[in-house]
Coordinates of C-alpha atoms and ligand atoms in Angstrom, one line a residue:
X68 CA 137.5 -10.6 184.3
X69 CA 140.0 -8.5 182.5
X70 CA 138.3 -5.4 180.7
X71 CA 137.5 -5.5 177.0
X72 CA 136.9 -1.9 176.4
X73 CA 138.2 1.6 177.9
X74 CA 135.0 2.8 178.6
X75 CA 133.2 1.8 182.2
X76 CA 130.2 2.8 183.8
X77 CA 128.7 2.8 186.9
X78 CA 125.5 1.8 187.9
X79 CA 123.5 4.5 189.2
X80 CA 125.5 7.6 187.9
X81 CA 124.6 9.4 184.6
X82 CA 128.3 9.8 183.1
X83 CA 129.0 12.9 181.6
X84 CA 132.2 12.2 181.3
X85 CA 133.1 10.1 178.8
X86 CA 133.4 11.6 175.3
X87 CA 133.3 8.4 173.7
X88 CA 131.0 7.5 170.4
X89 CA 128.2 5.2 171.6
X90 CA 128.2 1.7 171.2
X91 CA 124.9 0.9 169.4
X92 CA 126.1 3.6 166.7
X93 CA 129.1 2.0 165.8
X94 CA 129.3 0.3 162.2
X95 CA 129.5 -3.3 163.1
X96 CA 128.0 -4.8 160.2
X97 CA 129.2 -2.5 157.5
X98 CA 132.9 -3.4 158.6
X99 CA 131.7 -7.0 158.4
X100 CA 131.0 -6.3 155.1
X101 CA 134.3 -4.4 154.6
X102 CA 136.8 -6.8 156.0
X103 CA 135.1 -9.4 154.0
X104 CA 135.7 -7.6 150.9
X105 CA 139.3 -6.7 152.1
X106 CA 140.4 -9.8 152.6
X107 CA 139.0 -11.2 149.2
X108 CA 139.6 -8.4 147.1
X109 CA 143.1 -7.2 148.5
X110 CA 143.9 -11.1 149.9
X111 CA 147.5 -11.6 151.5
X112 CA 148.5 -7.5 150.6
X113 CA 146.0 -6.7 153.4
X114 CA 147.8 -8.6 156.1
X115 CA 151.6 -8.1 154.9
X116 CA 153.7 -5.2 156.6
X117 CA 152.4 -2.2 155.3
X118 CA 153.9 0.8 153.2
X119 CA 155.1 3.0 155.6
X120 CA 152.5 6.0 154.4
X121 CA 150.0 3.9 155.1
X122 CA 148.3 1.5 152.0
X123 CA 147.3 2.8 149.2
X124 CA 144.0 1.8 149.1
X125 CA 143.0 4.0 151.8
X126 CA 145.6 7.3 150.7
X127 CA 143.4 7.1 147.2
X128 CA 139.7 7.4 149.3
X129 CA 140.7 9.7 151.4
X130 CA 142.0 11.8 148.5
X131 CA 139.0 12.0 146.7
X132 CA 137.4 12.2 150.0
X133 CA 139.3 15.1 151.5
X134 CA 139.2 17.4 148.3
X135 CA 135.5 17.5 148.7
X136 CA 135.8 19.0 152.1
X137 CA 138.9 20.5 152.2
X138 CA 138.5 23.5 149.7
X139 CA 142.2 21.9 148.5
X140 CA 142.7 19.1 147.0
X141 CA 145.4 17.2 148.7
X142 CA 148.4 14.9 146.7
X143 CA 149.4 11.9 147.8
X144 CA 152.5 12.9 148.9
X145 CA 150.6 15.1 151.6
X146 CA 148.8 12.2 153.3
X147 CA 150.1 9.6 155.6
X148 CA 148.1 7.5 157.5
X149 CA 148.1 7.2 161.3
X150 CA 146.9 5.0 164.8
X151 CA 144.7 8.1 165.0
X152 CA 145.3 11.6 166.6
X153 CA 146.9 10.1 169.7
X154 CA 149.2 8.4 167.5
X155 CA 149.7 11.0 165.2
X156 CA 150.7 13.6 168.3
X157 CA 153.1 11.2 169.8
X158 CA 154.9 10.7 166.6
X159 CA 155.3 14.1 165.9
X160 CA 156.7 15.2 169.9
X161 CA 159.1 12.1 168.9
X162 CA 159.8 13.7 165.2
X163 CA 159.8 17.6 166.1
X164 CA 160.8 18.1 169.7
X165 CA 163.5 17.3 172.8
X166 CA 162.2 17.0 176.5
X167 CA 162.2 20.2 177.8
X168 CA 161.2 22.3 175.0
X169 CA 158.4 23.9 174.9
X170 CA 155.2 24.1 173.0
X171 CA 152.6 26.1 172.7
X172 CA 148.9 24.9 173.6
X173 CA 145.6 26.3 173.6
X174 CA 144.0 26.6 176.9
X175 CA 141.0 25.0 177.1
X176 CA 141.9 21.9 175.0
X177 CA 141.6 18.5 174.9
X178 CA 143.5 17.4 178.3
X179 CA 144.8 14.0 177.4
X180 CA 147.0 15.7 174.6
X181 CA 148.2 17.4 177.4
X182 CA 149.1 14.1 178.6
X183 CA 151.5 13.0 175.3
X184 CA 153.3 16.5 175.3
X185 CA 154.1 16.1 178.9
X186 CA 155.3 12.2 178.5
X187 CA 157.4 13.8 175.9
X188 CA 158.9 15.9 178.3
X189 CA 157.8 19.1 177.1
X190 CA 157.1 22.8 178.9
X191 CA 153.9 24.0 178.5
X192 CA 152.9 27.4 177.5
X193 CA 149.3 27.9 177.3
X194 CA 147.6 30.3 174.8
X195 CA 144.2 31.4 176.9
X196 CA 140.8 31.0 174.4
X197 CA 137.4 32.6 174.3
X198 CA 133.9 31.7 173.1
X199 CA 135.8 32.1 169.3
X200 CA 138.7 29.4 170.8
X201 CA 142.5 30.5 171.0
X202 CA 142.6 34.2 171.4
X203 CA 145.6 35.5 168.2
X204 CA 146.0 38.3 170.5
X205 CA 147.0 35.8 173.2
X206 CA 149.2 33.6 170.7
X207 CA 151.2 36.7 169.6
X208 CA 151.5 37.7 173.2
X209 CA 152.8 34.4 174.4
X210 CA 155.5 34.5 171.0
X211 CA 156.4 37.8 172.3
X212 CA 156.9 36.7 175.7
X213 CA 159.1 33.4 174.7
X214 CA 161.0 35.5 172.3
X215 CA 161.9 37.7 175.0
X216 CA 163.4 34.5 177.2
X217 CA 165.4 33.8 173.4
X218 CA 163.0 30.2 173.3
X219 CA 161.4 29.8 170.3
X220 CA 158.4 27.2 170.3
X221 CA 158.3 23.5 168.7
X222 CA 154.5 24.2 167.9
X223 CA 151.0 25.4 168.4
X224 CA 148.9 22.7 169.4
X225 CA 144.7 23.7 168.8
X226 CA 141.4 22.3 167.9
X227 CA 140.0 25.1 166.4
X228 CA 136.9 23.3 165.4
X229 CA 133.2 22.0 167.5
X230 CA 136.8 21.7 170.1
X231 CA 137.1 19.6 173.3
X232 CA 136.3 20.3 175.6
X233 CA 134.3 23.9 175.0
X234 CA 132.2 22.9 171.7
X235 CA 134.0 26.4 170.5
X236 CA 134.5 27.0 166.8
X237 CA 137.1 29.3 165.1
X238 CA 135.5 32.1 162.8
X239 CA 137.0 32.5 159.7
X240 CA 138.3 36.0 160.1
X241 CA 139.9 34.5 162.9
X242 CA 141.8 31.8 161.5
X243 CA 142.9 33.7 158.9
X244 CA 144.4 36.2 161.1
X245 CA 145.6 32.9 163.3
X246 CA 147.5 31.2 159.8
X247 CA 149.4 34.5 159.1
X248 CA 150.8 34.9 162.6
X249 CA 152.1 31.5 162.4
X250 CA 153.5 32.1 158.7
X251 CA 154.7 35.5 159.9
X252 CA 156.6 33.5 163.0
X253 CA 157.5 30.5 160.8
X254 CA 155.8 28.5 163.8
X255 CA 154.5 25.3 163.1
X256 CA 150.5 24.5 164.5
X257 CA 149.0 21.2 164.4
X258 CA 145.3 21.3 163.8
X259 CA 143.0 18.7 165.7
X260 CA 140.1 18.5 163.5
X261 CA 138.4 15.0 165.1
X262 CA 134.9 16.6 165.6
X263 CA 135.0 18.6 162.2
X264 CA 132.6 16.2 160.3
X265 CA 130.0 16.5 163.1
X266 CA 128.6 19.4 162.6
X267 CA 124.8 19.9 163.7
X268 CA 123.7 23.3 162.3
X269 CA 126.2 24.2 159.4
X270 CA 129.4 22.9 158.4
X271 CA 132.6 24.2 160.0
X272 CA 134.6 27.1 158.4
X273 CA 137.7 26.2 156.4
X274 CA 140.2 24.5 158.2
X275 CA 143.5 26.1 158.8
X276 CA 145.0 23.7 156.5
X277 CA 143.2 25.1 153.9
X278 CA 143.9 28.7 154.5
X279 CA 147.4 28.3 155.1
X280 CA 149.1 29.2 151.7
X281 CA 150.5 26.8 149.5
X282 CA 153.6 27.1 150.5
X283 CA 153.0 26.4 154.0
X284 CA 150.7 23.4 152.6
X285 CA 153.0 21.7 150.1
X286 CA 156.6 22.8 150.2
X287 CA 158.0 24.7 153.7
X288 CA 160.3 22.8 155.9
X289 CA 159.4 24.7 159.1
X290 CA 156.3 26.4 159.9
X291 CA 152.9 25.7 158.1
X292 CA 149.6 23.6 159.1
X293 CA 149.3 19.9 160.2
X294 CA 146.3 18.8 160.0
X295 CA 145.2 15.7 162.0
X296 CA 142.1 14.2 161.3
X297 CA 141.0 10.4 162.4
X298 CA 138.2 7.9 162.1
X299 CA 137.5 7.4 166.0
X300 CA 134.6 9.7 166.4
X301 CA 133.2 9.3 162.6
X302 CA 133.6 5.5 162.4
X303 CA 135.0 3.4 165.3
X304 CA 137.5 4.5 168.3
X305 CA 138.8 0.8 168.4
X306 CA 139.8 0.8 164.2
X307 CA 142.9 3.1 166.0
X308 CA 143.1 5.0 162.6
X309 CA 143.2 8.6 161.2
X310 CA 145.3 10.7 158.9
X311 CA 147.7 13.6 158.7
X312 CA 147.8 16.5 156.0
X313 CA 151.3 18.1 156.5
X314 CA 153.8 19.2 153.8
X315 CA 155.5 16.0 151.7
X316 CA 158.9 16.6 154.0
X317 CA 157.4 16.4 157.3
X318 CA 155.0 13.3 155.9
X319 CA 158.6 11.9 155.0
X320 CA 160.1 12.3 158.4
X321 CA 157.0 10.2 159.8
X322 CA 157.7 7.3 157.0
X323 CA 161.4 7.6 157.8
X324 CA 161.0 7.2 161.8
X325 CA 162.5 3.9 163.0
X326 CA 159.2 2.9 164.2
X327 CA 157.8 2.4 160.7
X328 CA 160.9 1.2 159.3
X329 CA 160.5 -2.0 161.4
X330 CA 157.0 -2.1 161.7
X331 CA 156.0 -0.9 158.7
X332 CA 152.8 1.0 158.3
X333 CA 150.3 1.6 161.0
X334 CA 146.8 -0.5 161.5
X335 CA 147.5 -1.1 158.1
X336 CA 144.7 -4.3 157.9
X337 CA 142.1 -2.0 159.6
X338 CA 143.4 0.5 157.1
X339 CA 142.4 -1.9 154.1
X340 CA 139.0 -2.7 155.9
X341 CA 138.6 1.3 156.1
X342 CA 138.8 2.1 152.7
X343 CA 136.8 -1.0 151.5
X344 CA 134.0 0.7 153.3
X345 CA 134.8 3.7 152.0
X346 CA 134.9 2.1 148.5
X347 CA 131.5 0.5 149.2
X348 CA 130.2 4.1 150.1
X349 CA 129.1 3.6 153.4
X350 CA 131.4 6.1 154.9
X351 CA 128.9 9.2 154.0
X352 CA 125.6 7.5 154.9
X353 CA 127.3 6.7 158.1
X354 CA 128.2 10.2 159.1
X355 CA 124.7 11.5 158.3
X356 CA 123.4 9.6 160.8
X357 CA 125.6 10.1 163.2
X358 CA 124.9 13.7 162.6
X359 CA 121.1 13.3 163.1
X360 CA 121.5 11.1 166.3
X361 CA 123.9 13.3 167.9
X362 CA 122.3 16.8 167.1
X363 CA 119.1 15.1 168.9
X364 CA 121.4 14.9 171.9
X365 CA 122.6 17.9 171.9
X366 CA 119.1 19.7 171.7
X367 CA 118.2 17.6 174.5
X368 CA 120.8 18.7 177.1
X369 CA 120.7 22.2 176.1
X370 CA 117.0 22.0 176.9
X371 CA 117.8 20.3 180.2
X372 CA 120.5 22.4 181.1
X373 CA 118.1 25.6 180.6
X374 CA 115.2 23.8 182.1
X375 CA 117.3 22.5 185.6
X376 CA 120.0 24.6 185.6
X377 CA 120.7 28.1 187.9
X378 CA 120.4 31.3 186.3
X379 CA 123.6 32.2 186.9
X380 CA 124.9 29.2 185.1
X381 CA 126.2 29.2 181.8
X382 CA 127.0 28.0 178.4
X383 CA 127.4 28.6 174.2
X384 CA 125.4 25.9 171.7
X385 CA 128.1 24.0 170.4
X386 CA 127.9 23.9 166.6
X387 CA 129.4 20.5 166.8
X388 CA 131.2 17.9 168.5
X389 CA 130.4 15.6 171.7
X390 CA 130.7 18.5 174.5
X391 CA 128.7 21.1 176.2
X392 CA 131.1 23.8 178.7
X393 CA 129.2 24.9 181.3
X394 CA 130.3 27.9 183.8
X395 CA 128.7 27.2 187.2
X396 CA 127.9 30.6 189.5
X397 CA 130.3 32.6 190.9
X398 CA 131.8 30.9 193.8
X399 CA 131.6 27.0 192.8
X400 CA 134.1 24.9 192.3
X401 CA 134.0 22.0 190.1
X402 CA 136.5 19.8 191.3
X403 CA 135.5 20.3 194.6
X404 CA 132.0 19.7 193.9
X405 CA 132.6 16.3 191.9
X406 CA 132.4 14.4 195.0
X407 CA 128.5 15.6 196.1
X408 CA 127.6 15.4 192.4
X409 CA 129.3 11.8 191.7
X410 CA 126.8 10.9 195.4
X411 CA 123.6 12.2 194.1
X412 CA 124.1 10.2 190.4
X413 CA 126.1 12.5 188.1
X414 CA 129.3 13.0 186.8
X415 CA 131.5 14.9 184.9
X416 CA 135.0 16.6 184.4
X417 CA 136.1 19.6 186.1
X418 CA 137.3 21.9 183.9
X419 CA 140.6 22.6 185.4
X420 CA 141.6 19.3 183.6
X421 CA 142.2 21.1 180.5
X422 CA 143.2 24.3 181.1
X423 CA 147.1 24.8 181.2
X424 CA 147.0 28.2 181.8
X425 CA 145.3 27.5 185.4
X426 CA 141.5 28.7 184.9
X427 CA 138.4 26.4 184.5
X428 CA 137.8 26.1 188.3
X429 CA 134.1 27.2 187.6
X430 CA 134.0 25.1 184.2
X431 CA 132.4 21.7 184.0
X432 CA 132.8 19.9 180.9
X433 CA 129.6 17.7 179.7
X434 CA 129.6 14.8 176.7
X435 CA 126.3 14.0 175.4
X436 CA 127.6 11.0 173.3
X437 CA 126.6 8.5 174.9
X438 CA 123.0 9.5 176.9
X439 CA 119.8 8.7 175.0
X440 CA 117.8 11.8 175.3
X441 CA 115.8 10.9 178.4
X442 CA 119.3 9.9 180.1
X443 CA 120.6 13.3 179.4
X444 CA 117.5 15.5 180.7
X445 CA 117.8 13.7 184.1
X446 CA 121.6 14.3 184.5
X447 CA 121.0 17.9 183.8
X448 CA 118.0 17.8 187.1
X449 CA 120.5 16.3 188.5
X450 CA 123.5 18.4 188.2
X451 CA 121.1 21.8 188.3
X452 CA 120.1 20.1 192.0
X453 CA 123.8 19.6 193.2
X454 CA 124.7 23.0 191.7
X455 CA 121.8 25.0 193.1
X456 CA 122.4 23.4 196.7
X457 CA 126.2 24.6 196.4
X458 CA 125.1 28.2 195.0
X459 CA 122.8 28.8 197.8
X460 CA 125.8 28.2 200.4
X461 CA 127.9 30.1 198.3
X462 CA 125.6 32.9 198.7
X463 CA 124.8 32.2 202.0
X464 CA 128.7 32.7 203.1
X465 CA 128.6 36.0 201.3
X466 CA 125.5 37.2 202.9
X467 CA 127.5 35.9 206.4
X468 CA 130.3 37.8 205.5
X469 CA 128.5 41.3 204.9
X470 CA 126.6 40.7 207.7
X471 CA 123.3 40.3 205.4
X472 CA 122.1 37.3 207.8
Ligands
PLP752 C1 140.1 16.9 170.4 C2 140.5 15.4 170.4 N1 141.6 15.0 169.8 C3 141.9 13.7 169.8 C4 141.1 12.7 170.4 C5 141.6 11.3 170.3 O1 141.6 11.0 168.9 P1 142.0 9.5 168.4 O2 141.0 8.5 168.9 O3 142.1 9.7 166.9 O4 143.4 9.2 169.0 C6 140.0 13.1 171.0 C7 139.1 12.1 171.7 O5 138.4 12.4 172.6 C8 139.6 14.5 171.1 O6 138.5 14.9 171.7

């Protein structure tokens, strides 16, 4: 049988390494509800071509929605509705860029965007982060550095917030420092802010939407924040739907691409169902439970991990988000242990996956989504025993080597 669903397991093997929401948590029968009240309230409009900004119905929720989180209160004009970050990315590498340009990217980051810049064509240049994420200092270094070659980059791509894969959130000072380089440099930086709504110990700072100055926000041509956000992690993965904040020009170059010219607007019946559940005011209630479930899991790894795993292992609490980045000992190599781990009933992603800048060999990253708490705890025992047998022969080739044995 053909696959339903991306996400597969095997039997036998705790996954750590799908960041996917899990199943039981997704709102089947509120969107029941919601589609029902779509298709009676908004009737044929809900399963015509769409606007090309995406339907109304949803543009006025997320509005209202968006000012009470955003610190701004976004127009119309600013929004336009996407197929979700992935989307959203592609569209813009098709909108801003050429194949071989190049683009900034934070390094760690989330490794399948990675993927859509490099189908795009596009060069690379990584921007090394820090328990803080992207390092400024790094950033202006790297615009020095490409200034000096006479290049000038298409964007700055970071998720400055609970990010993928290190759980790392921006502080404040930070950003602000990060919004006025990329002012100063008239670059353009597209925000990933999927995780920002799942926050488990206090809401994320500002995001650099917000902080970017109005004229960045509403008006600039070049330069300034986009701001991607999408329902995949707060609602459902398979709606394929989320949202960009930009300035009105670059929100008219997505309504003006050729591919929603013919196709018109994007998901635009899931969109309808969307905002009927926001209108119904599920959407809230939903994400507070989320919140409670997934903090639960958290706690419970981090407990595992500092219950099974070496001393010399570690890891930061992520505020936020599905992941846990762990640094294994000195000496281990996460690729190359994936194999012995993947035999003894645990997996996860090696951290060179998402690291353009070529670091992460020691990094492994761990999702918690989808593990009940009791799931989690043994994958960590599990992992701490794989890990603690590779340290010891680690060690035990040092102690060769200076003739300690
Ligand atoms: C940082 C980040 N951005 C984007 C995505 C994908 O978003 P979407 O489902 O909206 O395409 C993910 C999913 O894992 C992610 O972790």
């Amino acid at each position: 049988m053909l696959p339903d669903i991306q996400l597969s397991r095997r039997g036998g093997v705790i996954e750590f390494g799908w960041g996917h929401p899990d199943l039981p948590l997704l709102p089947v029968a509120g969107m029941a509800e919601a589609a029902a009240l779509a298709l009676t309230r908004d009737g044929p409009h809900a399963l015509a071509y769409g606007a090309e900004q995406g339907p109304g119905c949803l543009i006025e929720q997320l509005v209202t929605w968006l000012a009470r989180r955003e610190g701004v209160v976004p127009r119309p004009e600013q929004l336009f509705i996407t197929g979700g970050v992935s989307q959203a990315l592609d569209l813009l590498c098709t909108l801003l860029t050429r194949p071989g340009d190049v683009v900034l990217v934070e390094s760690p980051v989330y490794h399948l965007a990675l993927r859509i810049f490099r189908d795009h064509g596009l060069e690379l240049a990584p921007v090394t982060g820090d328990a803080d994420g992207l390092r400024v200092d790094a950033l202006a270094d790297a615009l020095d550095a490409l200034r000096r070659q006479g290049r000038l980059p298409r964007f700055l791509y970071t998720a400055p917030t609970f990010g993928n894969p290190t759980g790392a959130t921006m502080p404040l000072a930070r950003r602000q420092v990060l919004v006025a380089l990329a002012q100063a440099n008239g670059l353009t930086v597209l925000e990933d802010d999927v995780y920002r709504e799942l926050w488990y110990d206090a809401p994320a700072p500002p995001s650099l939407y917000s902080l970017a100055p109005a004229r960045q926000r509403g008006l600039a041509p070049d330069g300034g924040v986009i701001r991607l956000g999408s329902f995949s992690k707060i609602l459902a993965p398979g709606l394929r739907l989320g949202w960009l904040l930009a300035a009105p020009d670059i929100v008219q170059r997505c309504v003006r691409s050729g591919m929603l010219d013919s196709g018109g607007g994007v998901n635009h019946f899931t969109a309808h169902v969307v905002a009927a559940f926001m209108a119904l005011g599920l959407f809230d209630p939903h994400i507070e439970q989320l919140r409670g479930v997934y903090r639960q899991r958290r706690d419970a790894l981090l407990a595992a991990l500092t219950q099974y795993m070496p001393a010399a292992a570690a890891w930061q609490t992520p505020g936020g988000g599905f992941f846990v980045w762990v640094q294994l000992p000195e000496g281990c190599d996460s690729a190359a242990l994936l194999p012995a781990a993947e035999a003894a009933g645990v997996a996860y992603v090696p951290g060179a996956r998402f690291c353009a800048d070529g670091g992460g060999a020691r990094h492994v990253r761990l999702a918690f989504s989808l593990l009940r708490p009791d799931e989690l705890a043994e994958g960590a025992r599990r992992l701490g025993d794989v890990v603690r047998g590779a340290w010891c022969v680690v060690r035990g080739a040092w102690s060769v080597e200076r003739g300690c044995l």
